[in-house]
Coordinates of C-alpha atoms and ligand atoms in Angstrom, one line a residue:
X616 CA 22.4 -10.4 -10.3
X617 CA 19.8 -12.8 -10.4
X618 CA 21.1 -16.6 -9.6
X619 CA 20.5 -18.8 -12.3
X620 CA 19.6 -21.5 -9.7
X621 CA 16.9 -20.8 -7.7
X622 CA 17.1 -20.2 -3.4
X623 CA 16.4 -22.9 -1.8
X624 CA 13.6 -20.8 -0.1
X625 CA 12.3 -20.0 -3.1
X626 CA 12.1 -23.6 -4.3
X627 CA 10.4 -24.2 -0.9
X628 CA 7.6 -21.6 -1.6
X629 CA 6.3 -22.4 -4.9
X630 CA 6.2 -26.2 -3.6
X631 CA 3.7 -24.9 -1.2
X632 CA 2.4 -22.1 -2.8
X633 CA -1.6 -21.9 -3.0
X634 CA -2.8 -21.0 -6.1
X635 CA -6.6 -21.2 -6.0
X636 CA -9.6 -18.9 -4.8
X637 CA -10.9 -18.7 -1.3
X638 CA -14.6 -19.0 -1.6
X639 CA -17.1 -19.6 1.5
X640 CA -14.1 -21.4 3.3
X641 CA -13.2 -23.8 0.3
X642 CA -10.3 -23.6 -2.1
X643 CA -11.6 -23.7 -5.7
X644 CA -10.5 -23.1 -9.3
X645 CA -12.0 -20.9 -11.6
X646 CA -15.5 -21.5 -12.7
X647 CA -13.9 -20.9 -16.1
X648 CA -11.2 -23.2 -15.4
X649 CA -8.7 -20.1 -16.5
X650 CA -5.3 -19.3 -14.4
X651 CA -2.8 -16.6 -15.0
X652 CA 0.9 -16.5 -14.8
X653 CA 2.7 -14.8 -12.0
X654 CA 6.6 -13.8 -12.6
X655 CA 9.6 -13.8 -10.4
X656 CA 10.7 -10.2 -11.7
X657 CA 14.7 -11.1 -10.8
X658 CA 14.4 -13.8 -13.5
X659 CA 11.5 -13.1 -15.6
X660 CA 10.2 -16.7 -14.9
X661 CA 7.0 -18.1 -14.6
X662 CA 6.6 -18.8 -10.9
X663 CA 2.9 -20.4 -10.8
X664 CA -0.5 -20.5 -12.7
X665 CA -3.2 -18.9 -10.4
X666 CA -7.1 -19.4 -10.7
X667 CA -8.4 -16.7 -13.2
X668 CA -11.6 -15.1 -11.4
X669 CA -14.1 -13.1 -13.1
X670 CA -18.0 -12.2 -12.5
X671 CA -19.5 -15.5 -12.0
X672 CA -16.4 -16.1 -9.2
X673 CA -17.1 -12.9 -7.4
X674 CA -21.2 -13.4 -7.2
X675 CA -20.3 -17.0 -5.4
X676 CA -17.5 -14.8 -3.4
X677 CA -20.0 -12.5 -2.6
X678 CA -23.1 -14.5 -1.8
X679 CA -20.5 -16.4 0.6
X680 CA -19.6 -13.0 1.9
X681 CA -22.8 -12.1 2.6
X682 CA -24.5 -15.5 4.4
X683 CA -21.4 -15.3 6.5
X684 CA -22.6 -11.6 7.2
X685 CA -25.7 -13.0 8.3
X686 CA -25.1 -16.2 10.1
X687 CA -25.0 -16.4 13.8
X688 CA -21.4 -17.6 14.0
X689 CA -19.8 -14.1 12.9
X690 CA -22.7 -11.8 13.4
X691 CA -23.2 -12.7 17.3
X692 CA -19.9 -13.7 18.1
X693 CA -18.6 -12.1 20.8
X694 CA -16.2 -9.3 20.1
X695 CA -13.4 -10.2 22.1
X696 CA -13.4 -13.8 20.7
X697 CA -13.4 -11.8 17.2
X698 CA -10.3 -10.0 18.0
X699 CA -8.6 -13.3 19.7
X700 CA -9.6 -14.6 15.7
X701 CA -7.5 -11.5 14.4
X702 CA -4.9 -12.3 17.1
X703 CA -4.3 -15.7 15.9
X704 CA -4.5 -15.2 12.6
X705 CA -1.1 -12.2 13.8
X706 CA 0.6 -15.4 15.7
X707 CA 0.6 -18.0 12.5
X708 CA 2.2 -15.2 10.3
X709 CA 4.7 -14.9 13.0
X710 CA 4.9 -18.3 13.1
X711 CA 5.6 -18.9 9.4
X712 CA 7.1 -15.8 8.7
X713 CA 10.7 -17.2 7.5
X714 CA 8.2 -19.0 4.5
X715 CA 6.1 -15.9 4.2
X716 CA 8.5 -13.9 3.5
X717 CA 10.7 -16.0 0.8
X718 CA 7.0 -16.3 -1.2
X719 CA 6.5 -11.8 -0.9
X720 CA 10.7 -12.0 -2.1
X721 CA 9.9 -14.4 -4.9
X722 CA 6.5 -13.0 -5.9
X723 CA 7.6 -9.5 -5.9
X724 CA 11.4 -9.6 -5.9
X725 CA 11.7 -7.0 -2.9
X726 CA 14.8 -8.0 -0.8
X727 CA 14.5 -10.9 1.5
X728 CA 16.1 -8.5 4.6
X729 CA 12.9 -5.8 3.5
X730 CA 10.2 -9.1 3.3
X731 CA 11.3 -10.5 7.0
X732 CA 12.3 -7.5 8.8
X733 CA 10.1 -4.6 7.2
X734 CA 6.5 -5.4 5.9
X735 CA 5.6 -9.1 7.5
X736 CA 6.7 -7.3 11.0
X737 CA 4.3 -4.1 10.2
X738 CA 2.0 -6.9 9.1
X739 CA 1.9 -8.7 11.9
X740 CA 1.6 -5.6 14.1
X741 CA -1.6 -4.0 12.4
X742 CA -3.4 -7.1 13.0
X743 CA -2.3 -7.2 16.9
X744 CA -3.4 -3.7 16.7
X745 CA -7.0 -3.7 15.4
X746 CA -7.5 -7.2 17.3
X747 CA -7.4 -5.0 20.2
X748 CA -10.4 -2.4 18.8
X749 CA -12.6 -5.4 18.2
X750 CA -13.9 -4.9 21.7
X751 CA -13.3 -1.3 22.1
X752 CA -16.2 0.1 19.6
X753 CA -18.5 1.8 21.8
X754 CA -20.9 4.2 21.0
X755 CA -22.3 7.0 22.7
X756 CA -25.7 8.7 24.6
X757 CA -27.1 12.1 22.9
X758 CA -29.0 14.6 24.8
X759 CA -31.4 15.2 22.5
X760 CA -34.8 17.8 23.3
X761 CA -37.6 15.7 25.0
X762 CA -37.9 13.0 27.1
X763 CA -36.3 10.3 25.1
X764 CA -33.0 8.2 25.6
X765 CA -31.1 8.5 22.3
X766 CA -28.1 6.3 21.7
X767 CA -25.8 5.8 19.1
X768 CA -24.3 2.5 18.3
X769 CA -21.9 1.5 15.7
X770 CA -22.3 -1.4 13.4
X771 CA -20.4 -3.0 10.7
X772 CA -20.6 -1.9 7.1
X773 CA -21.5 -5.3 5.7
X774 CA -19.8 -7.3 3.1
X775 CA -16.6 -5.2 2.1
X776 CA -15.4 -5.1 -0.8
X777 CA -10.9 -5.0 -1.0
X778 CA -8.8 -4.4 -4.2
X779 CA -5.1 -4.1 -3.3
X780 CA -1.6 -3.2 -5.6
X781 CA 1.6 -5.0 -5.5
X782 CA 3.9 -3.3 -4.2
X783 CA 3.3 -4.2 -0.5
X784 CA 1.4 -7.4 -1.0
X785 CA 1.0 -8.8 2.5
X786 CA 1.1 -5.4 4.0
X787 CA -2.0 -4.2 2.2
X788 CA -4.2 -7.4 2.9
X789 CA -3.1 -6.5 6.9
X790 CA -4.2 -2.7 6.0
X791 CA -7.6 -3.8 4.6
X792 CA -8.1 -7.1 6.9
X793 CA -7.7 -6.0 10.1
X794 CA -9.8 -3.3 10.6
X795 CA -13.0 -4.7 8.2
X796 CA -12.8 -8.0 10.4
X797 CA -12.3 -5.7 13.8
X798 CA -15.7 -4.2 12.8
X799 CA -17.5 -7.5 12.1
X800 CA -17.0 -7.1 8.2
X801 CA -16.8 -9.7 5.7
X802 CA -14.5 -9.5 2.8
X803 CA -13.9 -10.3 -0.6
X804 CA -10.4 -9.7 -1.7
X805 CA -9.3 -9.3 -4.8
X806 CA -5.2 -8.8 -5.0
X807 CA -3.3 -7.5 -7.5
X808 CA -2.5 -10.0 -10.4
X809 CA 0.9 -10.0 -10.5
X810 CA 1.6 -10.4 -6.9
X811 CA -1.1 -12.9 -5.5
X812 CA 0.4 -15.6 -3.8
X813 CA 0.9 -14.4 0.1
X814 CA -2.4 -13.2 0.2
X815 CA -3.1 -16.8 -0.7
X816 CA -1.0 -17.9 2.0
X817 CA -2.7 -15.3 4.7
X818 CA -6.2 -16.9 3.1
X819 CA -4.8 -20.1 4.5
X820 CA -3.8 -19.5 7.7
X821 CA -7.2 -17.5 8.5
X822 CA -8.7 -20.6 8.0
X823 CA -6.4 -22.4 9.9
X824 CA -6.9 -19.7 12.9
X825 CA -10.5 -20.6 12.9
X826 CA -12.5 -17.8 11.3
X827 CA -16.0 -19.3 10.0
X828 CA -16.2 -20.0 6.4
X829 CA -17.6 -17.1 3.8
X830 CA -15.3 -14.2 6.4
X831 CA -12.7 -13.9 4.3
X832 CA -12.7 -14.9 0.5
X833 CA -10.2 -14.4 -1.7
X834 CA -10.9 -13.9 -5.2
X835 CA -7.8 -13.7 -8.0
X836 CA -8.0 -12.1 -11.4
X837 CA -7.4 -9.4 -13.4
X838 CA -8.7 -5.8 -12.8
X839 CA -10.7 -5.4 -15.6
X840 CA -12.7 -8.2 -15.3
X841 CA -12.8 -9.7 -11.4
X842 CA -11.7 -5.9 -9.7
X843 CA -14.9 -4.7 -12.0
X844 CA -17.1 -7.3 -11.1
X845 CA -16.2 -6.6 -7.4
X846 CA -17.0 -2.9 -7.8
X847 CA -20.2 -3.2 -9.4
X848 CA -21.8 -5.6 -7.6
X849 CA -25.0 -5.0 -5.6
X850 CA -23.9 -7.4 -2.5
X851 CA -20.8 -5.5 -2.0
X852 CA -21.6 -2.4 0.6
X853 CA -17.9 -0.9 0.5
X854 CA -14.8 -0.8 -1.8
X855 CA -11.5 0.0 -0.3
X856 CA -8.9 0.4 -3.5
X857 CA -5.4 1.2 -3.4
X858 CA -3.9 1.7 -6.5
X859 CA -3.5 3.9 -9.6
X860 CA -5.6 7.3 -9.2
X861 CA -6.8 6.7 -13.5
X862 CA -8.5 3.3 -11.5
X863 CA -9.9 5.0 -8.7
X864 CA -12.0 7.4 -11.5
X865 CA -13.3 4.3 -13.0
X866 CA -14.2 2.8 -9.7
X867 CA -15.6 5.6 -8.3
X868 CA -17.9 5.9 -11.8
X869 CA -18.8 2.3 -11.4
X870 CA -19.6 2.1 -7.9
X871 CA -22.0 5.5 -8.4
X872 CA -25.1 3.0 -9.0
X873 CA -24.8 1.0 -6.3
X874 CA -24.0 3.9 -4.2
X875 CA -21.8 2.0 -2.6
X876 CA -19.0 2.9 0.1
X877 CA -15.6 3.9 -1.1
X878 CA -12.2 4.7 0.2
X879 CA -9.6 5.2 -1.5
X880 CA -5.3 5.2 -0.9
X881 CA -3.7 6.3 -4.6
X882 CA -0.2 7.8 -6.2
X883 CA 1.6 10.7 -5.1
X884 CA 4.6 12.9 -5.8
X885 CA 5.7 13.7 -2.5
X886 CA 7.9 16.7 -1.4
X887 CA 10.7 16.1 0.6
X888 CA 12.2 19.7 2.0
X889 CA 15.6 20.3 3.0
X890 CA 16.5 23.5 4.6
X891 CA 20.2 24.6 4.8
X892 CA 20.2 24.3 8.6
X893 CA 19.3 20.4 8.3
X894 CA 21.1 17.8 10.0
X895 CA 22.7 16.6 6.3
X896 CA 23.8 13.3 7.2
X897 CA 20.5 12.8 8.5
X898 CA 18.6 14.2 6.0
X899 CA 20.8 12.3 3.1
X900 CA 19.3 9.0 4.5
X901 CA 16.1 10.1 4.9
X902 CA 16.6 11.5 1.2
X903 CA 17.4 7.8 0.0
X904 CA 15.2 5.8 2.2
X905 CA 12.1 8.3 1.2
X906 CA 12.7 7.4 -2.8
X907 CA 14.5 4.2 -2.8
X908 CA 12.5 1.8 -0.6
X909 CA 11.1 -0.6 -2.4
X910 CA 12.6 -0.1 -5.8
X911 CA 10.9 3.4 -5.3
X912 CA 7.5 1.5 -5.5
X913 CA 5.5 3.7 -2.5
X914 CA 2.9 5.6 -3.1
X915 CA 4.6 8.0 -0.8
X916 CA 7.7 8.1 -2.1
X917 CA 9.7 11.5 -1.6
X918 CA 10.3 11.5 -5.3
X919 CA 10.0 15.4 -5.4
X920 CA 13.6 16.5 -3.4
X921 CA 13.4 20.3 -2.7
X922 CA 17.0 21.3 -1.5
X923 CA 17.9 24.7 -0.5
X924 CA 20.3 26.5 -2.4
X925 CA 23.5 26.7 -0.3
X926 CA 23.3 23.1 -0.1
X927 CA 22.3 22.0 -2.9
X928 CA 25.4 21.3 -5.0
X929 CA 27.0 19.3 -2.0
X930 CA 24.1 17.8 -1.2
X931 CA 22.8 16.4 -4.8
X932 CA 26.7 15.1 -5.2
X933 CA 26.7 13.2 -2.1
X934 CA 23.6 11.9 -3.3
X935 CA 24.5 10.6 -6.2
X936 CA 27.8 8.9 -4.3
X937 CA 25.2 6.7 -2.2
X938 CA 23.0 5.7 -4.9
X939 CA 26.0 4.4 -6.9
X940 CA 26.7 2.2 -3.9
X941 CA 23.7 0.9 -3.2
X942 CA 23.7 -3.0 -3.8
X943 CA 21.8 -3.9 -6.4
X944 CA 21.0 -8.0 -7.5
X945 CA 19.6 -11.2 -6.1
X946 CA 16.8 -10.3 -3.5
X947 CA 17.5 -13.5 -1.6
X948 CA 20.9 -12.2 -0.8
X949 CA 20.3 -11.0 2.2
X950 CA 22.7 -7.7 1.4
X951 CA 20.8 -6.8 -1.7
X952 CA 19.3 -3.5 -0.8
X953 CA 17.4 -3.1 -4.1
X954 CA 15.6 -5.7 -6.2
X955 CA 13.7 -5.9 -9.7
X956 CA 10.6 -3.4 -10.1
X957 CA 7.4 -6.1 -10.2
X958 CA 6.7 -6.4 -14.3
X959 CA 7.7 -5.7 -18.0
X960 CA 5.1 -3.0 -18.0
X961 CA 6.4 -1.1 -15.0
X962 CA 10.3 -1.4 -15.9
X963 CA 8.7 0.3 -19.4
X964 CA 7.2 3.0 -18.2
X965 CA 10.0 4.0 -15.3
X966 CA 12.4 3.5 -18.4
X967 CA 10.6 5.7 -20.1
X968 CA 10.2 8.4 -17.8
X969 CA 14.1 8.6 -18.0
X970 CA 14.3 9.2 -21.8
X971 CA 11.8 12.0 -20.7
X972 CA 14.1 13.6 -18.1
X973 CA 16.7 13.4 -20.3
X974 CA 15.3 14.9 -23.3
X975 CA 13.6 17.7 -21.2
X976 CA 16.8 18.4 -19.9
X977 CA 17.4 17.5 -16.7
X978 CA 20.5 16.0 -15.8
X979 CA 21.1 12.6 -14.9
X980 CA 24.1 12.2 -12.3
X981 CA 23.6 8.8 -11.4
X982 CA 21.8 5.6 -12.9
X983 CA 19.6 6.5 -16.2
X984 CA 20.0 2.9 -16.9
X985 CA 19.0 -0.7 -16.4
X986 CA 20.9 -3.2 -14.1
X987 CA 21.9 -6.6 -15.7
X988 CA 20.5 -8.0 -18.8
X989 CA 17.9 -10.3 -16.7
X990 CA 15.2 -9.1 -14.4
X991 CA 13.4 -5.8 -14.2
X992 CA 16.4 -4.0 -12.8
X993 CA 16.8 -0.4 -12.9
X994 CA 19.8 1.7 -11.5
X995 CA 19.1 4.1 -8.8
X996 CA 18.9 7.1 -10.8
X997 CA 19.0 10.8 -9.5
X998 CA 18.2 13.8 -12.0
X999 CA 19.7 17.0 -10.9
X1000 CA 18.3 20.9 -12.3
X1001 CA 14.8 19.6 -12.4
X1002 CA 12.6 22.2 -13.2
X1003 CA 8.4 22.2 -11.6
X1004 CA 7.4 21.3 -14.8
X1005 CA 9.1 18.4 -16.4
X1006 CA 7.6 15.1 -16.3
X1007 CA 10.0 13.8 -13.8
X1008 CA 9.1 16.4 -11.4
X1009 CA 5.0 16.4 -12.3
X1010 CA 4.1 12.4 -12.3
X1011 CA 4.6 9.7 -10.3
X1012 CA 7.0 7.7 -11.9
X1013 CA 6.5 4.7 -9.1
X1014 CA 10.5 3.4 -9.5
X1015 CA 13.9 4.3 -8.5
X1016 CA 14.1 8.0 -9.7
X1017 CA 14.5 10.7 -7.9
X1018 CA 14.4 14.5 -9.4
X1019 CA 16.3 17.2 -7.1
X1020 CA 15.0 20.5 -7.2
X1021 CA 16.4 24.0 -5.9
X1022 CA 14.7 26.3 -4.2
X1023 CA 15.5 29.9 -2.6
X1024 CA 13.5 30.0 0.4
X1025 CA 10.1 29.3 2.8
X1026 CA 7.5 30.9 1.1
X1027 CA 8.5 29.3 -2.9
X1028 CA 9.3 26.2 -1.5
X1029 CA 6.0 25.7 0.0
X1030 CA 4.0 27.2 -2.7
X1031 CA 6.5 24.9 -4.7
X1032 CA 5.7 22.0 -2.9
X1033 CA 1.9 22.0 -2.7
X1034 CA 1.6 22.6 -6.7
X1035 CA 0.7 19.2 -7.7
X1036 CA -2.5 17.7 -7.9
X1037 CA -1.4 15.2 -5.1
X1038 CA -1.1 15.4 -1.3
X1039 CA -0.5 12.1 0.4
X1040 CA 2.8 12.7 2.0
X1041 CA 5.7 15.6 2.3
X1042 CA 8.9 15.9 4.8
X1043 CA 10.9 18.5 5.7
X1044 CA 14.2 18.8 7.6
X1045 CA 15.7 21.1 9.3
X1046 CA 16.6 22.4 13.2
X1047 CA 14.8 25.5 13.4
X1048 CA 11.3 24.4 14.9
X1049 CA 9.3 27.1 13.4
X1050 CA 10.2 26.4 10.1
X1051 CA 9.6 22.6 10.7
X1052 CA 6.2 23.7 12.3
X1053 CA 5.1 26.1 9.4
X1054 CA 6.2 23.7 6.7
X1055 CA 4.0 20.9 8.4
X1056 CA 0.9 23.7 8.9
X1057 CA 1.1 24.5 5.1
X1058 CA 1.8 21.7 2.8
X1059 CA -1.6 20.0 1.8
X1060 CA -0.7 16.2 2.4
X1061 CA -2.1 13.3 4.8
X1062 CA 1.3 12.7 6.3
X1063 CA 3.9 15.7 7.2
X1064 CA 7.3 13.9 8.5
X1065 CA 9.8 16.0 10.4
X1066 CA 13.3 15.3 11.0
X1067 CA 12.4 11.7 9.4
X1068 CA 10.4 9.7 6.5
X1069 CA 8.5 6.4 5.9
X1070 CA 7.5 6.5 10.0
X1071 CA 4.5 4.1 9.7
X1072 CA 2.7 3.3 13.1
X1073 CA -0.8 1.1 12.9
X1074 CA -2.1 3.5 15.1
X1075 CA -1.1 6.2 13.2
X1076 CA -4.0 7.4 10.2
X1077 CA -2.8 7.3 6.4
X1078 CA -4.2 8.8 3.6
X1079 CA -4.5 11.5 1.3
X1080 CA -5.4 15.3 0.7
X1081 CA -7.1 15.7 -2.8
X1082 CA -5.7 13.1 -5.9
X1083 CA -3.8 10.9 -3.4
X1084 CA -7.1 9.8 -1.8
X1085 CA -10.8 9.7 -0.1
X1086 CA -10.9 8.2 3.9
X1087 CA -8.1 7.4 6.1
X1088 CA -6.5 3.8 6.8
X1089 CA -4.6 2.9 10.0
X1090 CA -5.3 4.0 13.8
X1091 CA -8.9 4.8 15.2
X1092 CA -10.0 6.8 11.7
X1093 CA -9.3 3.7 10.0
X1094 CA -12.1 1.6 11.3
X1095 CA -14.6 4.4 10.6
X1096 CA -14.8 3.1 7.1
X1097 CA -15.6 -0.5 8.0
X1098 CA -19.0 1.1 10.3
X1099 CA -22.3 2.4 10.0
X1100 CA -23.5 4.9 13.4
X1101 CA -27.1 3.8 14.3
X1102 CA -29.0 6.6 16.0
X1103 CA -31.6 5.0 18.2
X1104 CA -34.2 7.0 20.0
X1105 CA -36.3 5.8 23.1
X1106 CA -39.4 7.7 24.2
X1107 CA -39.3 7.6 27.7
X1108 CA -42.9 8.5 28.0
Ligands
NAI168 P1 -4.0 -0.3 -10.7 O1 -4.6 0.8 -10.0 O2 -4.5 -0.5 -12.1 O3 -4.1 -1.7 -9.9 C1 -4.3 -1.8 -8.5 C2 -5.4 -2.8 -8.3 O4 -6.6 -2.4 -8.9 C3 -5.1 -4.2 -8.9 O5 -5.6 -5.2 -8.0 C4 -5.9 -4.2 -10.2 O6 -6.2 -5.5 -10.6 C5 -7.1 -3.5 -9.8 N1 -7.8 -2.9 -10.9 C6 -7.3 -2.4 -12.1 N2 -8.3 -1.9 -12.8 C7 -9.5 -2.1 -12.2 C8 -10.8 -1.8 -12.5 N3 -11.2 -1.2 -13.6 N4 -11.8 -2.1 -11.6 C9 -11.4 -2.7 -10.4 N5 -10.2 -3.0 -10.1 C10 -9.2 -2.7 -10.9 O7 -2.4 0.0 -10.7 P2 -1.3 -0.7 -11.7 O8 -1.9 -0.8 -13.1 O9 -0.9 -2.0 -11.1 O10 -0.1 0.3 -11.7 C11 -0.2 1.5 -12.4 C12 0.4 2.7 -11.7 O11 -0.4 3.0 -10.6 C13 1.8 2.5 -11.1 O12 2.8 2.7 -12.1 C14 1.8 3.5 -10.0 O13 2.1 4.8 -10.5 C15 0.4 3.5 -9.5 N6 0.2 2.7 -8.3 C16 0.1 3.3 -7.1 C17 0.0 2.5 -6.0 C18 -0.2 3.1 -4.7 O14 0.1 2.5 -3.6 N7 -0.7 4.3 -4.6 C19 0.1 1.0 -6.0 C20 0.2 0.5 -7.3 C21 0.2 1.3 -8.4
MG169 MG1 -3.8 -0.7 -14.1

């Protein structure tokens, strides 16, 4: 459980915690003079008071954005000094990782050994990776009919527009950073409310790395009013949003004046497939890690478990064994494996989406319950006999429940597997290759893991097939979103 005393760390953090908005390289209040709370989830507490943005913050963001667009000192720097920018900005984070990751721990309540050795690492290496495309983004010659030269030459966006959740706080500034500053983009971020303060802390060590003022601004406030303003703004040319697909409707419908850029990364309800011929050991941890990382917080979280039949008694009680076991409590211990979910309203709502299982009549073999009587901790709960329509098989529930299903063979379980509105992610295991290979051919999802689950690369591309998203983030696709192609067509006389 939560210690009533606070970690030392943690005590270190909020003492240097920045709680301000990054605007045109200066750290400012609120125009308003308004701040918002944000909560350690393990003890409910106020951690800081953080500048309140809203409209009139986000037009000075934005007009900052866009002079540092225009001006010389971004727009003509040289591409491989712009990547050695992106570079440094990866070697402080490494540098201050230890305090870094005691803020994401506090902030979020993820565990401490998930903060240092999971998303600041992934953070730190999509930076190093996109520094390296800064110089790389060529363009190419086109044979067009007549005697003309025509080229094509890729150019950056313009001001971009970020709006990030909080469930991987750091990690999604480094997904939306790196490749919009790669690509010569300038960014107003706004993160999510209840987890602001390490983007704050990566706002800081931009500007200690050196990148000109008005490249990066940070913006904080609610969705509603700040995220809006963001969205509808004329100066903005893109929005990149990860969040709740219900937001991504309203964004999309609010951008459609401006005609602005959008990309998208939203929910899912993953399938995870396992076949009787599966390596079970293996595929039991890849069961857990797929649902459970993260308090179950992922938008690709393998929350739908398809199990073949002959395995699937054996398989949902060993299951249930492990998530009894798993270590529940302080995230600064550094053998917690599971912390608090982030807020009041999303311990509600999973809570809630228990009573549903329950009274639809699935059954619960493990958890079903909160941990503790402080903090937003929820038992790692498993519901076995789920059927395709019950709530806990249908929605993304976005917290530590995971809903077994059975399933006969191929041809159901695929069919099975790709009725949902989502398709961001699905896994299958199993040792027969063609079965692996038809799985990954059929299922309609962005990711298809084999043999393994939650394999993130930089390089690799992430997104979604229809409600789980628009565009691509990560690897070479990535960057496509941060540039316009400019056709440009010589008569050679
Ligand atoms: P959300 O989509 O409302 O919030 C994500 C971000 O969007 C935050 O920065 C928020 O301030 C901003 N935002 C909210 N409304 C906005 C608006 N009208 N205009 C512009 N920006 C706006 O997600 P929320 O409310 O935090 O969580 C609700 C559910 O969404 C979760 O229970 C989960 O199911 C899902 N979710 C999915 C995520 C994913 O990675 N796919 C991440 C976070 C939440
Ligand atoms: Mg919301």
């Amino acid at each position: 459980m939560a210690t009533a005393t606070l970690d030392k760390r943690a005590e270190a953090a909020i003492k240097t915690a920045q709680t301000k908005n990054l605007i045109g390289g200066k750290w400012v209040n609120a125009l308003s003079g308004r701040t918002f709370a944000t909560y350690n989830p393990a003890t409910e507490d106020v951690i800081a008071h953080v500048a309140e943005g809203d409209r009139d913050d986000i037009d000075m963001a934005v007009a900052a954005a866009r002079k540092a667009f225009e001006s010389k000192s971004w727009r003509k720097m040289d591409a491989r000094d712009r990547g050695r920018l992106i570079y440094k900005l990866a070697d402080l984070i490494e540098r201050d990782i230890e305090q870094l990751a005691a803020l994401e721990t506090l902030d979020n309540g993820k565990p401490i050994s998930e903060s240092l050795n999971g998303d600041i690492p992934l953070v730190i290496d999509c930076l190093r990776y996109y520094a390296g495309w800064a110089d790389k983004l060529q363009g190419s010659v086109v044979p067009i009919r007549g005697n003309n030269l025509c080229y094509i030459k890729r150019e950056p966006v313009g001001v971009a527009g970020q709006i990030i959740p909080w469930n991987f706080p750091m990690l999604m500034v480094a997904w939306k950073w790196a490749p919009a500053l790669a690509a010569g983009c300038t960014i107003v971020l706004k993160p999510a409310e209840q987890t602001p303060l390490t983007a704050l802390k990566m706002g800081e060590l931009a500007m200690e790395a050196g990148f000109p003022d008005g490249v990066i601004n940070i913006v904080n406030g609610l969705g509603e009013t700040a995220g809006d303003a963001l969205v509808k703004h004329r100066g903005v040319d893109k929005i990149a949003f990860t969040g709740e697909g219900r937001t991504a409707e309203i964004i999309m419908a609010n951008a459609a004046p401006s005609l602005k850029r959008l990309t998208f990364e939203l929910g899912g309800k993953s399938p995870n497939i396992v076949f009787d011929d599966a390596d079970m050991d293996a595929a039991i941890d890849g069961a857990m890690l797929g649902l459970y990382l993260n308090q179950g917080q992922c938008c690709c979280a393998g929350s739908r478990l398809f199990v073949q039949e002959k395995a699937y008694d054996e398989f949902v009680s060993r299951l249930a064994d492990k998530a009894k076991a798993r270590r529940l409590g302080d995230p600064f211990d550094s053998a917690t494996e599971q912390g608090p979910q982030v807020d009041q309203a999303q311990f509600d709502k999973i809570m809630s989406y228990i009573d549903s299982g329950r009274n639809q009549g699935a059954k619960c073999v493990a958890g079903g319950e909160r941990f503790g009587d402080k903090g937003y901790f929820i038992k790692p709960t498993i519901f076995a006999d789920v059927e395709d329509t019950m709530a806990v098989a249908t929605d993304e529930i976005f917290g530590p429940v995971l809903s077994v299903l059975k399933f006969k063979d191929i041809d159901e379980v695929i069919r099975r597997a790709n009725a949902t509105e989502y398709g961001l992610a699905a896994a299958v295991w199993t040792r027969d290759i063609s079965k692996a290979h038809r799985v990954a051919d059929e299922v309609r999802a962005g990711t298809v893991w084999v043999n393994c689950y939650d394999v993130f690369d930089a390089a690799a591309p992430f997104g979604g097939f229809k409600r789980s998203g628009i565009g691509r983030e990560l690897g070479a696709k990535g960057l496509d979103s941060y540039l316009e192609e400019k056709t440009v067509t010589i008569s050679l006389g």
